[in-house]
Coordinates of C-alpha atoms and ligand atoms in Angstrom, one line a residue:
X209 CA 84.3 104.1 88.2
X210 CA 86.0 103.6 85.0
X211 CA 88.0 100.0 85.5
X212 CA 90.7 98.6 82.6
X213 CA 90.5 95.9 81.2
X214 CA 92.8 93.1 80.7
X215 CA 94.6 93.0 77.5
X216 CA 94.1 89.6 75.6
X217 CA 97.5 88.9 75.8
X218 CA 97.9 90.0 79.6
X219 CA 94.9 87.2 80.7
X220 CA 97.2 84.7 78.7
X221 CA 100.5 85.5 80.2
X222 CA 98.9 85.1 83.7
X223 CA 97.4 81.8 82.5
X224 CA 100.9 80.5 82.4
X225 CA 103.1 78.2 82.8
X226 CA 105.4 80.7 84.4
X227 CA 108.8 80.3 86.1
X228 CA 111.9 81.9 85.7
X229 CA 113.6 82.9 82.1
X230 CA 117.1 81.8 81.6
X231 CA 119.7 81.7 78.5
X232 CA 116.9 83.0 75.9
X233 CA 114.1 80.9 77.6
X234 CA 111.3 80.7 79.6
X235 CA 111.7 77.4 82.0
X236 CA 109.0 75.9 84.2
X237 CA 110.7 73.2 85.8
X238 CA 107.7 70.3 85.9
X239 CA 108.8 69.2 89.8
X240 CA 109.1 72.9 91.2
X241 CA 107.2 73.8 94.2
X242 CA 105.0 77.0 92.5
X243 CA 104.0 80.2 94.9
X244 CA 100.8 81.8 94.4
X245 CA 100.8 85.6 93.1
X246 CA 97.7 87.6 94.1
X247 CA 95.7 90.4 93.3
X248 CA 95.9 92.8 96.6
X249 CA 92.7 94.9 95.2
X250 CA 91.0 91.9 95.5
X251 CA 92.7 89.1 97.2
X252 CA 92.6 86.8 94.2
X253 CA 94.9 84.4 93.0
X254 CA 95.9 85.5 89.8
X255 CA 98.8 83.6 88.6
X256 CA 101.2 80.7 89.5
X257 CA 105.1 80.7 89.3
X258 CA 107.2 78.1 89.7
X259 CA 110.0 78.3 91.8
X260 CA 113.7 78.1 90.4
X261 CA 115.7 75.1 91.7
X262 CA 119.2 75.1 92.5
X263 CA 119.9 73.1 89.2
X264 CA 118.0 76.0 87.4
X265 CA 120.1 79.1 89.5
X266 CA 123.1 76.7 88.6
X267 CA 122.0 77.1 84.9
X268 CA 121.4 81.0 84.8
X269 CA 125.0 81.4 86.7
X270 CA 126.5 79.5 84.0
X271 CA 124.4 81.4 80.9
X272 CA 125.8 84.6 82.4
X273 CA 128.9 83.6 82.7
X274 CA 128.9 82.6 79.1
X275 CA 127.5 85.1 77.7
X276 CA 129.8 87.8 79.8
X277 CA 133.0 85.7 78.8
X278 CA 131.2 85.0 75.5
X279 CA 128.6 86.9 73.0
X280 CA 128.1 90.5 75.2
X281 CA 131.5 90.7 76.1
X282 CA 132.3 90.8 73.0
X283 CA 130.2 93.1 72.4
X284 CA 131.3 96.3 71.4
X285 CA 130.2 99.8 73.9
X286 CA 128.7 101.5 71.0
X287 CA 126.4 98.0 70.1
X288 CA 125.9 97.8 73.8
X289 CA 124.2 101.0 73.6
X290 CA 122.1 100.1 70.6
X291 CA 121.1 97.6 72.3
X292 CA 119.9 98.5 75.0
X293 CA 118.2 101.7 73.1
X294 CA 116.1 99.2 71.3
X295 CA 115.3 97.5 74.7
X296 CA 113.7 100.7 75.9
X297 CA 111.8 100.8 72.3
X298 CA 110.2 97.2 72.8
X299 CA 109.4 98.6 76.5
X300 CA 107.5 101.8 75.6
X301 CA 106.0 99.7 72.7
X302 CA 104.7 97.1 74.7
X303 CA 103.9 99.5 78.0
X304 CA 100.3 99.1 78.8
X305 CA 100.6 95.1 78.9
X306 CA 103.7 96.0 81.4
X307 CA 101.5 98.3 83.2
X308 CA 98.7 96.4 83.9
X309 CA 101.3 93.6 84.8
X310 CA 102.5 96.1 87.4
X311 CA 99.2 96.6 88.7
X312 CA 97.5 93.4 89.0
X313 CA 100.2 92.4 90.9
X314 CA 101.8 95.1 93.5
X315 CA 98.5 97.1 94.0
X316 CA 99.9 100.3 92.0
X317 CA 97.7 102.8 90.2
X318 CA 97.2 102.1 86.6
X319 CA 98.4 106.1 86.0
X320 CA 101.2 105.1 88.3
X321 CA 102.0 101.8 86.4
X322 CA 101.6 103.9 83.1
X323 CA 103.3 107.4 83.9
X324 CA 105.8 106.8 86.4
X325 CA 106.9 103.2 85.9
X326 CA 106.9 102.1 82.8
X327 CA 107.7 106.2 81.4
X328 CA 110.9 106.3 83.6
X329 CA 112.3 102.8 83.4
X330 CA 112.1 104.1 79.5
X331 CA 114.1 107.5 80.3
X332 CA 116.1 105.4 82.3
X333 CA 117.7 103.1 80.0
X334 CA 118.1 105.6 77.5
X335 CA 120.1 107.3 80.0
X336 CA 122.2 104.5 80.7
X337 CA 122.5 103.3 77.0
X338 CA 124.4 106.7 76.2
X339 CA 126.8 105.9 79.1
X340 CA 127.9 103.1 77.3
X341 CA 130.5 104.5 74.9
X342 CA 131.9 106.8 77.6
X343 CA 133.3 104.2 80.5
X344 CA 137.0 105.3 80.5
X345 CA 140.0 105.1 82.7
X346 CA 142.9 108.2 82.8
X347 CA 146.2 108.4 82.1
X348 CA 149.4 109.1 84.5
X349 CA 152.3 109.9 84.1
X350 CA 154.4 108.1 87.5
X351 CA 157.5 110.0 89.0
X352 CA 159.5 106.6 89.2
X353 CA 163.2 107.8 89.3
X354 CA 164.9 107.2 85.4
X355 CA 168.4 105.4 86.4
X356 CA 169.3 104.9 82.6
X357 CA 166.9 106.8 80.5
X358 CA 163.8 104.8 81.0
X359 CA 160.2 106.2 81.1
X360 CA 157.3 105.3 82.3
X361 CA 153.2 105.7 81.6
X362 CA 150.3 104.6 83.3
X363 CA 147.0 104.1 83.0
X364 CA 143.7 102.9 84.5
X365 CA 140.8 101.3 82.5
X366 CA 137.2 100.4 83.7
X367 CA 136.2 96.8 82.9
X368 CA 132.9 95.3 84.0
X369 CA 133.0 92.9 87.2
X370 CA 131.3 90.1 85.4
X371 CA 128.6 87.9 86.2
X372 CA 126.0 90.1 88.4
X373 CA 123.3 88.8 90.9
X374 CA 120.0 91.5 91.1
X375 CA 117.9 91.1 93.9
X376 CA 114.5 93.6 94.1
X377 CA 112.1 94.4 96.1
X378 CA 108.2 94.1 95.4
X379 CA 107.4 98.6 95.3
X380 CA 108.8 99.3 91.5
X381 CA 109.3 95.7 90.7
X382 CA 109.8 96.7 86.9
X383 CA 111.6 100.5 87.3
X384 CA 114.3 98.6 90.2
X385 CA 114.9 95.9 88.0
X386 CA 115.6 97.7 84.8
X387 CA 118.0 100.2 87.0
X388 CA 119.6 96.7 88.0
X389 CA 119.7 95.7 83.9
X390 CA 120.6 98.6 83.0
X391 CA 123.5 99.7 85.1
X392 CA 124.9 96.0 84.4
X393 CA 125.0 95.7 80.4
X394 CA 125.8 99.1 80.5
X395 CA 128.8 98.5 81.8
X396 CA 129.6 95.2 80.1
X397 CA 128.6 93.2 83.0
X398 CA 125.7 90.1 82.7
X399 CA 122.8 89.5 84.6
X400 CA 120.8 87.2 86.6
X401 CA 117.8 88.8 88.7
X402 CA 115.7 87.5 91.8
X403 CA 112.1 89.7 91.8
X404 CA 110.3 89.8 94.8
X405 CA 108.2 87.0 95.4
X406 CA 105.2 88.9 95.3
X407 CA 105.7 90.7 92.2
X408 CA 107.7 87.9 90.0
X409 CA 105.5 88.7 86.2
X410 CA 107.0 91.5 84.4
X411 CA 110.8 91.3 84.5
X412 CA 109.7 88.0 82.8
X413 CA 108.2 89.9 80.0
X414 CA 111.3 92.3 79.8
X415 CA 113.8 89.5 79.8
X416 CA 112.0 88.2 76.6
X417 CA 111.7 91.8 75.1
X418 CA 115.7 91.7 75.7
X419 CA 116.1 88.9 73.4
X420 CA 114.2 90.2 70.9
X421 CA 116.3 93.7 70.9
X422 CA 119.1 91.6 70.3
X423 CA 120.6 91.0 73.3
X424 CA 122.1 87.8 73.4
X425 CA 120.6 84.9 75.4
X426 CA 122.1 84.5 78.4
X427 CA 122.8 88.1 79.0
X428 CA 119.5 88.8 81.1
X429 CA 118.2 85.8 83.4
X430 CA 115.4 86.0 86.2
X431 CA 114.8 83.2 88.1
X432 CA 111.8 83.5 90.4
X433 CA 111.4 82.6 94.1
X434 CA 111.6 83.3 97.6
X435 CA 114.7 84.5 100.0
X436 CA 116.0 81.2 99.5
X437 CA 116.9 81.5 95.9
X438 CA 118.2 84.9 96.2
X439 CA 120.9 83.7 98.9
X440 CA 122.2 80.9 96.6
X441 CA 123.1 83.7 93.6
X442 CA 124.9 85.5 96.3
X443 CA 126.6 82.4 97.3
X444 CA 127.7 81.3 93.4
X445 CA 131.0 81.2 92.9
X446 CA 130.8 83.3 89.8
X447 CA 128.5 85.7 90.9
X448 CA 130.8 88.8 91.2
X449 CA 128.7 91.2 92.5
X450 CA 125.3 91.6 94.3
X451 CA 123.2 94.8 93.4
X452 CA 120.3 94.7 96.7
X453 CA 117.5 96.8 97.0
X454 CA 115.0 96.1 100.1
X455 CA 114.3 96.5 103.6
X456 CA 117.8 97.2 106.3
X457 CA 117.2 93.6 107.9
X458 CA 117.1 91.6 104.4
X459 CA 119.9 94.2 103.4
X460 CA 122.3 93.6 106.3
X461 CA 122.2 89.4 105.5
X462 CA 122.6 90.4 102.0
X463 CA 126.0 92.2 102.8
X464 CA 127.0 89.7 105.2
X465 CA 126.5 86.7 103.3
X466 CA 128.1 88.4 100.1
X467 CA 131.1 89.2 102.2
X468 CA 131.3 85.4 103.4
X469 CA 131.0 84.1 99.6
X470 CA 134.2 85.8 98.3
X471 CA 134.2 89.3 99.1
X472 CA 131.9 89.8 96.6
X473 CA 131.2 93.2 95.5
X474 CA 127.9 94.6 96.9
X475 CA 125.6 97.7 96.6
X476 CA 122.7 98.1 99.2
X477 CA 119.9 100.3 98.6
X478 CA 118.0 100.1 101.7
X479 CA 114.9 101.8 103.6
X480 CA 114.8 104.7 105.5
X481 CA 112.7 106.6 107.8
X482 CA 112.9 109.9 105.8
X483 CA 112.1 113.5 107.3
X484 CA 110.5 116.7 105.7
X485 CA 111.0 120.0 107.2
X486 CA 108.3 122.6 107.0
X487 CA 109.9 126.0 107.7
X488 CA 108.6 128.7 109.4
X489 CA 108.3 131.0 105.8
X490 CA 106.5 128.9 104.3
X491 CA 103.0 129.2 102.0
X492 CA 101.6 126.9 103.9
X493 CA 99.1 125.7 101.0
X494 CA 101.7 125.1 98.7
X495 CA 103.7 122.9 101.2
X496 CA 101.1 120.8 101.3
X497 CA 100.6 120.5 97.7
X498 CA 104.1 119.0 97.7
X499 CA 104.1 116.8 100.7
X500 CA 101.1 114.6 99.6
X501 CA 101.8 112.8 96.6
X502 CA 106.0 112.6 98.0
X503 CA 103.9 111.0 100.9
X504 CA 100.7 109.2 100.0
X505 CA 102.0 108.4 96.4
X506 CA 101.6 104.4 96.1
X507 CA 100.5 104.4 99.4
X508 CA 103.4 105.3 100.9
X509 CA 105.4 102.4 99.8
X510 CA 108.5 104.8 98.2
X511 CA 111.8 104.0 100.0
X512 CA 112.1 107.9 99.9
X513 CA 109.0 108.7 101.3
X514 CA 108.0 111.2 103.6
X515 CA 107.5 109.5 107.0
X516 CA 108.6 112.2 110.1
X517 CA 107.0 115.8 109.1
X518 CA 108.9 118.3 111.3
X519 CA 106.6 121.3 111.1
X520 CA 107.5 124.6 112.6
X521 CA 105.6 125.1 115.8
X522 CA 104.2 129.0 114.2
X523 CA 102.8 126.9 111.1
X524 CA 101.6 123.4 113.1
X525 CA 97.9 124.0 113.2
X526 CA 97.9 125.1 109.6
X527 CA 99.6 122.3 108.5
X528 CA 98.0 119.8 110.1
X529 CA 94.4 121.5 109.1
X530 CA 95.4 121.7 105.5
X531 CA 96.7 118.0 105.3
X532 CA 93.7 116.8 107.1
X533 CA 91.3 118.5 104.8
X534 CA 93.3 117.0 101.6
X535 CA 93.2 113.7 102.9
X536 CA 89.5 113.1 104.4
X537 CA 87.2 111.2 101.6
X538 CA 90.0 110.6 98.9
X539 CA 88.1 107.6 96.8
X540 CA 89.7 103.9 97.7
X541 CA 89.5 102.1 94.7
X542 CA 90.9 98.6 92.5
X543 CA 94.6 99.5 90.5
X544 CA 93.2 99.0 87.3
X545 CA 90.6 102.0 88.7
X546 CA 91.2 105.2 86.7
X547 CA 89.5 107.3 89.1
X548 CA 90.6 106.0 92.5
X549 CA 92.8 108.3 94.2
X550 CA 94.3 105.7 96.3
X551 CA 95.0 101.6 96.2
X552 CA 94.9 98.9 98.3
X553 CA 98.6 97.9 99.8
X554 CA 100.8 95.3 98.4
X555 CA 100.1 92.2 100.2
X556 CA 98.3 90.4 103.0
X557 CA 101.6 90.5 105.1
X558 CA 102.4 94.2 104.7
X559 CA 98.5 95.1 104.9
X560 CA 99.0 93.3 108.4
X561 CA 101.7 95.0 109.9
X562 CA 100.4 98.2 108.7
X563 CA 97.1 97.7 110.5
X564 CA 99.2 96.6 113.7
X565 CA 100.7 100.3 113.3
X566 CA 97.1 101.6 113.4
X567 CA 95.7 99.6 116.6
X568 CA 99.3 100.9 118.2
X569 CA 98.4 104.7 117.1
X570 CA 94.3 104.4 118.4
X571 CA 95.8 102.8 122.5
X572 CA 98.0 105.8 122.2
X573 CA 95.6 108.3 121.1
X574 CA 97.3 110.1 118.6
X575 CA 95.8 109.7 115.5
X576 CA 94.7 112.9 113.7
X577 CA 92.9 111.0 110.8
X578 CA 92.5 107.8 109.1
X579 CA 94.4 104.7 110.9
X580 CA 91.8 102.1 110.0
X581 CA 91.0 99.5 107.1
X582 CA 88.9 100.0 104.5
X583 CA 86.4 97.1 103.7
X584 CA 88.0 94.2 101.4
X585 CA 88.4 92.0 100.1
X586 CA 91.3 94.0 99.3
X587 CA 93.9 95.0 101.1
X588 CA 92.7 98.8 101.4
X589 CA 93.2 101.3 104.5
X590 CA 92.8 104.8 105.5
X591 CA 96.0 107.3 104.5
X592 CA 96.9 108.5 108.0
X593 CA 98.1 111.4 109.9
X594 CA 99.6 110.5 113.5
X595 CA 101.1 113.3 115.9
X596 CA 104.2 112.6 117.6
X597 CA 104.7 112.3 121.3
X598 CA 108.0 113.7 121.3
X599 CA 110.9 113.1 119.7
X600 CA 111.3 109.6 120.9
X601 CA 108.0 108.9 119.6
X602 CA 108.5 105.3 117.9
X603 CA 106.5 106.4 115.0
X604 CA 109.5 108.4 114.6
X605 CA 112.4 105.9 114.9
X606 CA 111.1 102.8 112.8
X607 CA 110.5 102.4 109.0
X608 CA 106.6 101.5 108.3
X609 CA 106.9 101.8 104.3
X610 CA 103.2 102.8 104.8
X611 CA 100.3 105.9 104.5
X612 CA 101.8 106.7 108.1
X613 CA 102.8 110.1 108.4
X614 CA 104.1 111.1 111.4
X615 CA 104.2 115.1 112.9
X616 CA 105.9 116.8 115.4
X617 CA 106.5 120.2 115.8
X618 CA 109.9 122.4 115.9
X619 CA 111.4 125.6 117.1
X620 CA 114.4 126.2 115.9
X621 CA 117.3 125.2 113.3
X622 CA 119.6 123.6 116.0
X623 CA 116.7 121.7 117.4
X624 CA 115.6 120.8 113.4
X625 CA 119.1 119.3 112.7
X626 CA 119.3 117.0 115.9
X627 CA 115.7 116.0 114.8
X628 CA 116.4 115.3 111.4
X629 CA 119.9 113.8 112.1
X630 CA 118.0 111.3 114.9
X631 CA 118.0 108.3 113.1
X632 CA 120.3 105.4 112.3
X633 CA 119.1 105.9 108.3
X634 CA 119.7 108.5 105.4
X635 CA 118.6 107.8 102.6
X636 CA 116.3 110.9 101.6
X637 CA 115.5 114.4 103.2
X638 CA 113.5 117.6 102.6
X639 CA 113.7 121.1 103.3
X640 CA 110.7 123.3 102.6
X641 CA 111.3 127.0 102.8
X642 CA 111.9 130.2 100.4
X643 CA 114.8 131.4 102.6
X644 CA 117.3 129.8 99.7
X645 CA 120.4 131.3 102.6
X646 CA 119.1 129.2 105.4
X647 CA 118.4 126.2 102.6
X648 CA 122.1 126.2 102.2
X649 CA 123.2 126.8 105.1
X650 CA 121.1 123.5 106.3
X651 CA 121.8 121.8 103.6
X652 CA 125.6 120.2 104.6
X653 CA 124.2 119.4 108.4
X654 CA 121.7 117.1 107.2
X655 CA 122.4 113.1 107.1
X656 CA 120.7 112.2 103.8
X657 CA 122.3 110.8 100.3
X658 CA 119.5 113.1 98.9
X659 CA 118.1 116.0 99.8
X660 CA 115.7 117.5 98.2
X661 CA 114.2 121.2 98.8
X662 CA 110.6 122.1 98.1
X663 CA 110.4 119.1 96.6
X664 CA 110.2 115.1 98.0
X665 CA 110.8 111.6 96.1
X666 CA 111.7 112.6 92.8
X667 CA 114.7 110.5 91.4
X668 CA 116.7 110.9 88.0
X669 CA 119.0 109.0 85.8
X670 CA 121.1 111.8 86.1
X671 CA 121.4 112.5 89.8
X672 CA 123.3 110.0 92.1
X673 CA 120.6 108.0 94.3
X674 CA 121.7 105.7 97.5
X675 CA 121.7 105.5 101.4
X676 CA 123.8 107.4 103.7
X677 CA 124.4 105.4 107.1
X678 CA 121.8 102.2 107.6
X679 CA 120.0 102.9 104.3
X680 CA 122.9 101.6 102.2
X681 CA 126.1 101.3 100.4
X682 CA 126.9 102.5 97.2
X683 CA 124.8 104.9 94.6
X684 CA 122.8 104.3 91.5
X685 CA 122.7 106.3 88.6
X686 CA 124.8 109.4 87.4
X687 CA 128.2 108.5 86.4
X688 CA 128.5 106.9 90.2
X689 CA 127.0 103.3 89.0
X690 CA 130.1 102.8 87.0
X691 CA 132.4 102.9 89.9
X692 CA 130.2 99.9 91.5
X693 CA 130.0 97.4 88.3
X694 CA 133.2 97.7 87.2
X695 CA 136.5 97.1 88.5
X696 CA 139.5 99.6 88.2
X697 CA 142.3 98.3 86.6
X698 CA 146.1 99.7 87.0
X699 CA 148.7 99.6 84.1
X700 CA 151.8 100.7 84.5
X701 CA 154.6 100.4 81.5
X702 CA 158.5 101.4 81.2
X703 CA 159.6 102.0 78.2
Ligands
LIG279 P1 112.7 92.6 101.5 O1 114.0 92.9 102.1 O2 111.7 91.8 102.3 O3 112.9 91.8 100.1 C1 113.7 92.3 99.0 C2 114.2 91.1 98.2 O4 115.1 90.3 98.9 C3 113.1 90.2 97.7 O5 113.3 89.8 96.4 C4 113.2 89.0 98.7 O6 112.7 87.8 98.1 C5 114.7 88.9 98.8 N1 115.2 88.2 100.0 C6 114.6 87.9 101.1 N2 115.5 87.3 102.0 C7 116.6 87.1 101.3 C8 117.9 86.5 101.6 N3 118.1 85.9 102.8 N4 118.9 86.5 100.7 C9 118.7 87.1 99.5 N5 117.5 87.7 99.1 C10 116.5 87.7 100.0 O7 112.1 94.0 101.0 P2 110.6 94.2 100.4 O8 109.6 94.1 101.5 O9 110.4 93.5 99.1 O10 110.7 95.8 100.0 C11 110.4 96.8 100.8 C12 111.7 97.4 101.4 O11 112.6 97.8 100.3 C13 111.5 98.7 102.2 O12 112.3 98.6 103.3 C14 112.0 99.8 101.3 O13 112.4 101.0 101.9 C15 113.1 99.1 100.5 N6 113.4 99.8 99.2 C16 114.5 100.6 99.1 C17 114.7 101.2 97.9 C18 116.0 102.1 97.7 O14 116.3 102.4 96.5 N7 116.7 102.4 98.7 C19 113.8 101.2 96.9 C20 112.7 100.4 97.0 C21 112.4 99.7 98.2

């Protein structure tokens, strides 16, 4: 066992006082009611947070506001960029004090924290920053009729919505919230940002590297807290739009209550209950490979994951065998653990419901391995293979966000497209095969805003991201975030 240790200035930070960060500042109201954040390797306490007041969301509103009316709205696309290129600078400078952030407090890997985390929310803002000198409109050219030699042009221009609410879950606390940042400033737009509750540390610690980069104060807030403080940003007046990611319940009152506010522009990235598809051509060996880490990858807790494994019938036992083998004995160990090969969950409630998932799987009798805890204190259990009792098989139909991984075999394409399609969500999809003509013939009949093939959870800045059906509204990244934080703008002229 090879555990990190804390950095110096990581022990401080989680000494505190900590609360929310707003126009250039950290605040820790005296009065607030604090929340506890813990440790889920070990069930510690490791830090105390105040919770934002109304007065204080009233105050981040406001700085936004300001500063969007104010110092970043004037700010000119190619400074924007700068920017936000030196944001991503402090970032990767400051990245193992992040990381570890990341990991004492979600349950993440250290290599996870390190490589994927902290490494893309980097390439990530890079991406973005270049987008901002390239947000245009078009031109037209109207056929209005010309009664006495008039003319007329037209054209459109992009200009950023204005003051927008982030709200993110507690998986990629850090990665979510810079997309969130980085889509807004991007596009002109300001920012105030609810964390999870369970993972409120290091968008604290980016919203102070964001001031030093020289972005203006004001620009990026986060205010800390519960559902409560999340539903009054989408109720403020002059938030203009909410950018959600979470589970479909949260997501649904999200939508509804933005809608009630003022119509206020909303995107929703939501769960899903994602399916892979093993086909019958494939190297069986290598499938597996793949599968595992899309799968069992922070223990399961990727909105993208792998949860329904549609195997085809000629290749089940092989399958099943082979992912058995790969997953017996893998070492359990702390995050900051370099050589664990798998983490405790995120939190006491989500350890719960997991485990109520497992005692469901044993009455049933269809668990082919794991399905039990791990001894504590942490919140550690088993990764876990179930096989399905049919297609209505409920470990089918609803999302656990878990090390649950759920098989059931298939004969055919028609049968494999129903089976995929069976679900009220879409939000990622997987074909496994070397028959590249049936790939693409499969490809337009499945319900997914990503599919991937002979791959599984891999995201970039360059490739649209986002829910079809119940997993969402909207899509991140590519060129298709700009539609969402800006607002199209008509101009026509006679001249
Ligand atoms: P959650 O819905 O419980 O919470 C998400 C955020 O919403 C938190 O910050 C929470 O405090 C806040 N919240 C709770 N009630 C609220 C309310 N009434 N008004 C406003 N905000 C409120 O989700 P979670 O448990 O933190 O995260 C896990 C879920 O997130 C899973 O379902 C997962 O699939 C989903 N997820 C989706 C994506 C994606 O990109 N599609 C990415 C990561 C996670």
């Amino acid at each position: 066992m090879s555990e990190v240790q804390l950095l110096p200035r990581v022990r401080e930070f989680l000494a505190g006082p900590l609360g929310s960060f707003v126009d250039g500042q950290y605040q820790v109201e005296p009065e607030a009611q604090a929340f506890e954040v813990v440790n889920p390797s070990d069930a510690e306490v490791i830090a105390r947070v105040a919770e934002a007041s109304e007065a204080l969301i009233q105050r981040a509103v406001a700085a936004a506001h300001a500063s969007f009316h104010g110092s970043w709205g004037a700010t000119s696309p190619y400074a924007r960029g700068v920017a936000l290129n030196r944001l991503a600078d402090l970032i990767e400078a400051n990245s193992e004090e992040l990381a570890q952030l990341e990991s004492v407090s979600s349950g993440k890997s250290i290599h996870l924290s390190r490589h994927l985390e902290l490494a893309q929310s980097v390439v990530f803002l890079r991406y973005f920053a270049g987008w901002a000198t390239k947000i245009n409109g078009e031109t037209m050219t109207p056929s209005l009729p010309s009664m006495h030699g008039e003319q007329y042009t037209a054209f459109t221009r992009r200009e950023a919505v204005g003051v927008v609410a982030g709200i993110t879950p507690w998986n990629f606390s850090l990665m979510i919230g810079v997309w969130k940042i980085a889509s807004a400033l991007t596009c002109g737009c300001t920012i105030v940002i609810k964390p999870s509750e369970f993972t409120p540390l290091s968008l604290l610690r980016v919203a102070e590297l964001a001031v030093q980069a020289g972005i203006p104060a004001g620009t990026l807030n986060v205010v800390n807290g519960r559902g409560r403080v999340g539903q009054q940003l989408i109720d403020h007046p002059q938030v203009r739009k909410v950018s959600f990611t979470g589970s479909v319940p949260t997501g649904v009152a999200v939508g509804k209550a933005a809608m009630n506010a003022n119509l206020t522009r909303v995107t929703l990235e939501l769960g899903g209950k994602n399916p892979a598809a093993l086909l019958a051509d494939i190297d069986v060996e290598a499938a597996v490979e793949g599968i595992l880490p899309a799968t069992f990858t922070h223990q399961g807790q990727i909105c993208a994951a792998p949860e329904r494994l549609y195997v085809h019938r000629s290749k089940l036992q092989a399958v099943c065998d082979a992912l058995k083998a790969r997953l017996t004995g893998l070492r359990a160990g702390n995050a900051l653990d370099e050589s664990a090969q798998f983490g405790p969950l995120a939190n006491k409630t989500h350890y719960e419901k997991i485990l109520g998932c497992f005692s469901t799987a044993q009455a049933r009798q269809q668990v082919l391995c794991g399905a039990r805890a791990l001894p504590g204190p942490g919140y550690f259990v088993e990764p876990t293979l179930l096989l399905a009792q049919g297609a209505d098989d409920p470990f089918l139909k609803d999302e656990h966000f878990g090390p649950i991984l759920c098989i059931l075999p298939f004969d055919d394409d028609e049968e494999l497209v129903r089976l995929m399609n069976d679900s009220p969500f879409g939000l990622g999809a997987s074909l496994w095969t070397n028959d590249l003509s049936k790939a693409l013939r499969l490809i337009p009949r499945i319900e997914a805003g990503t599919l991937w093939v002979n791959m599984h959870t891999f995201l970039d800045p360059a490739v649209p991201f986002g829910g079809m059906k119940g997993s969402g509204v909207g899509r991140e990244f590519g060129s298709a975030f700009i539609e969402d934080y800006t607002e199209l703008k008509s101009v026509m002229i006679r001249f």
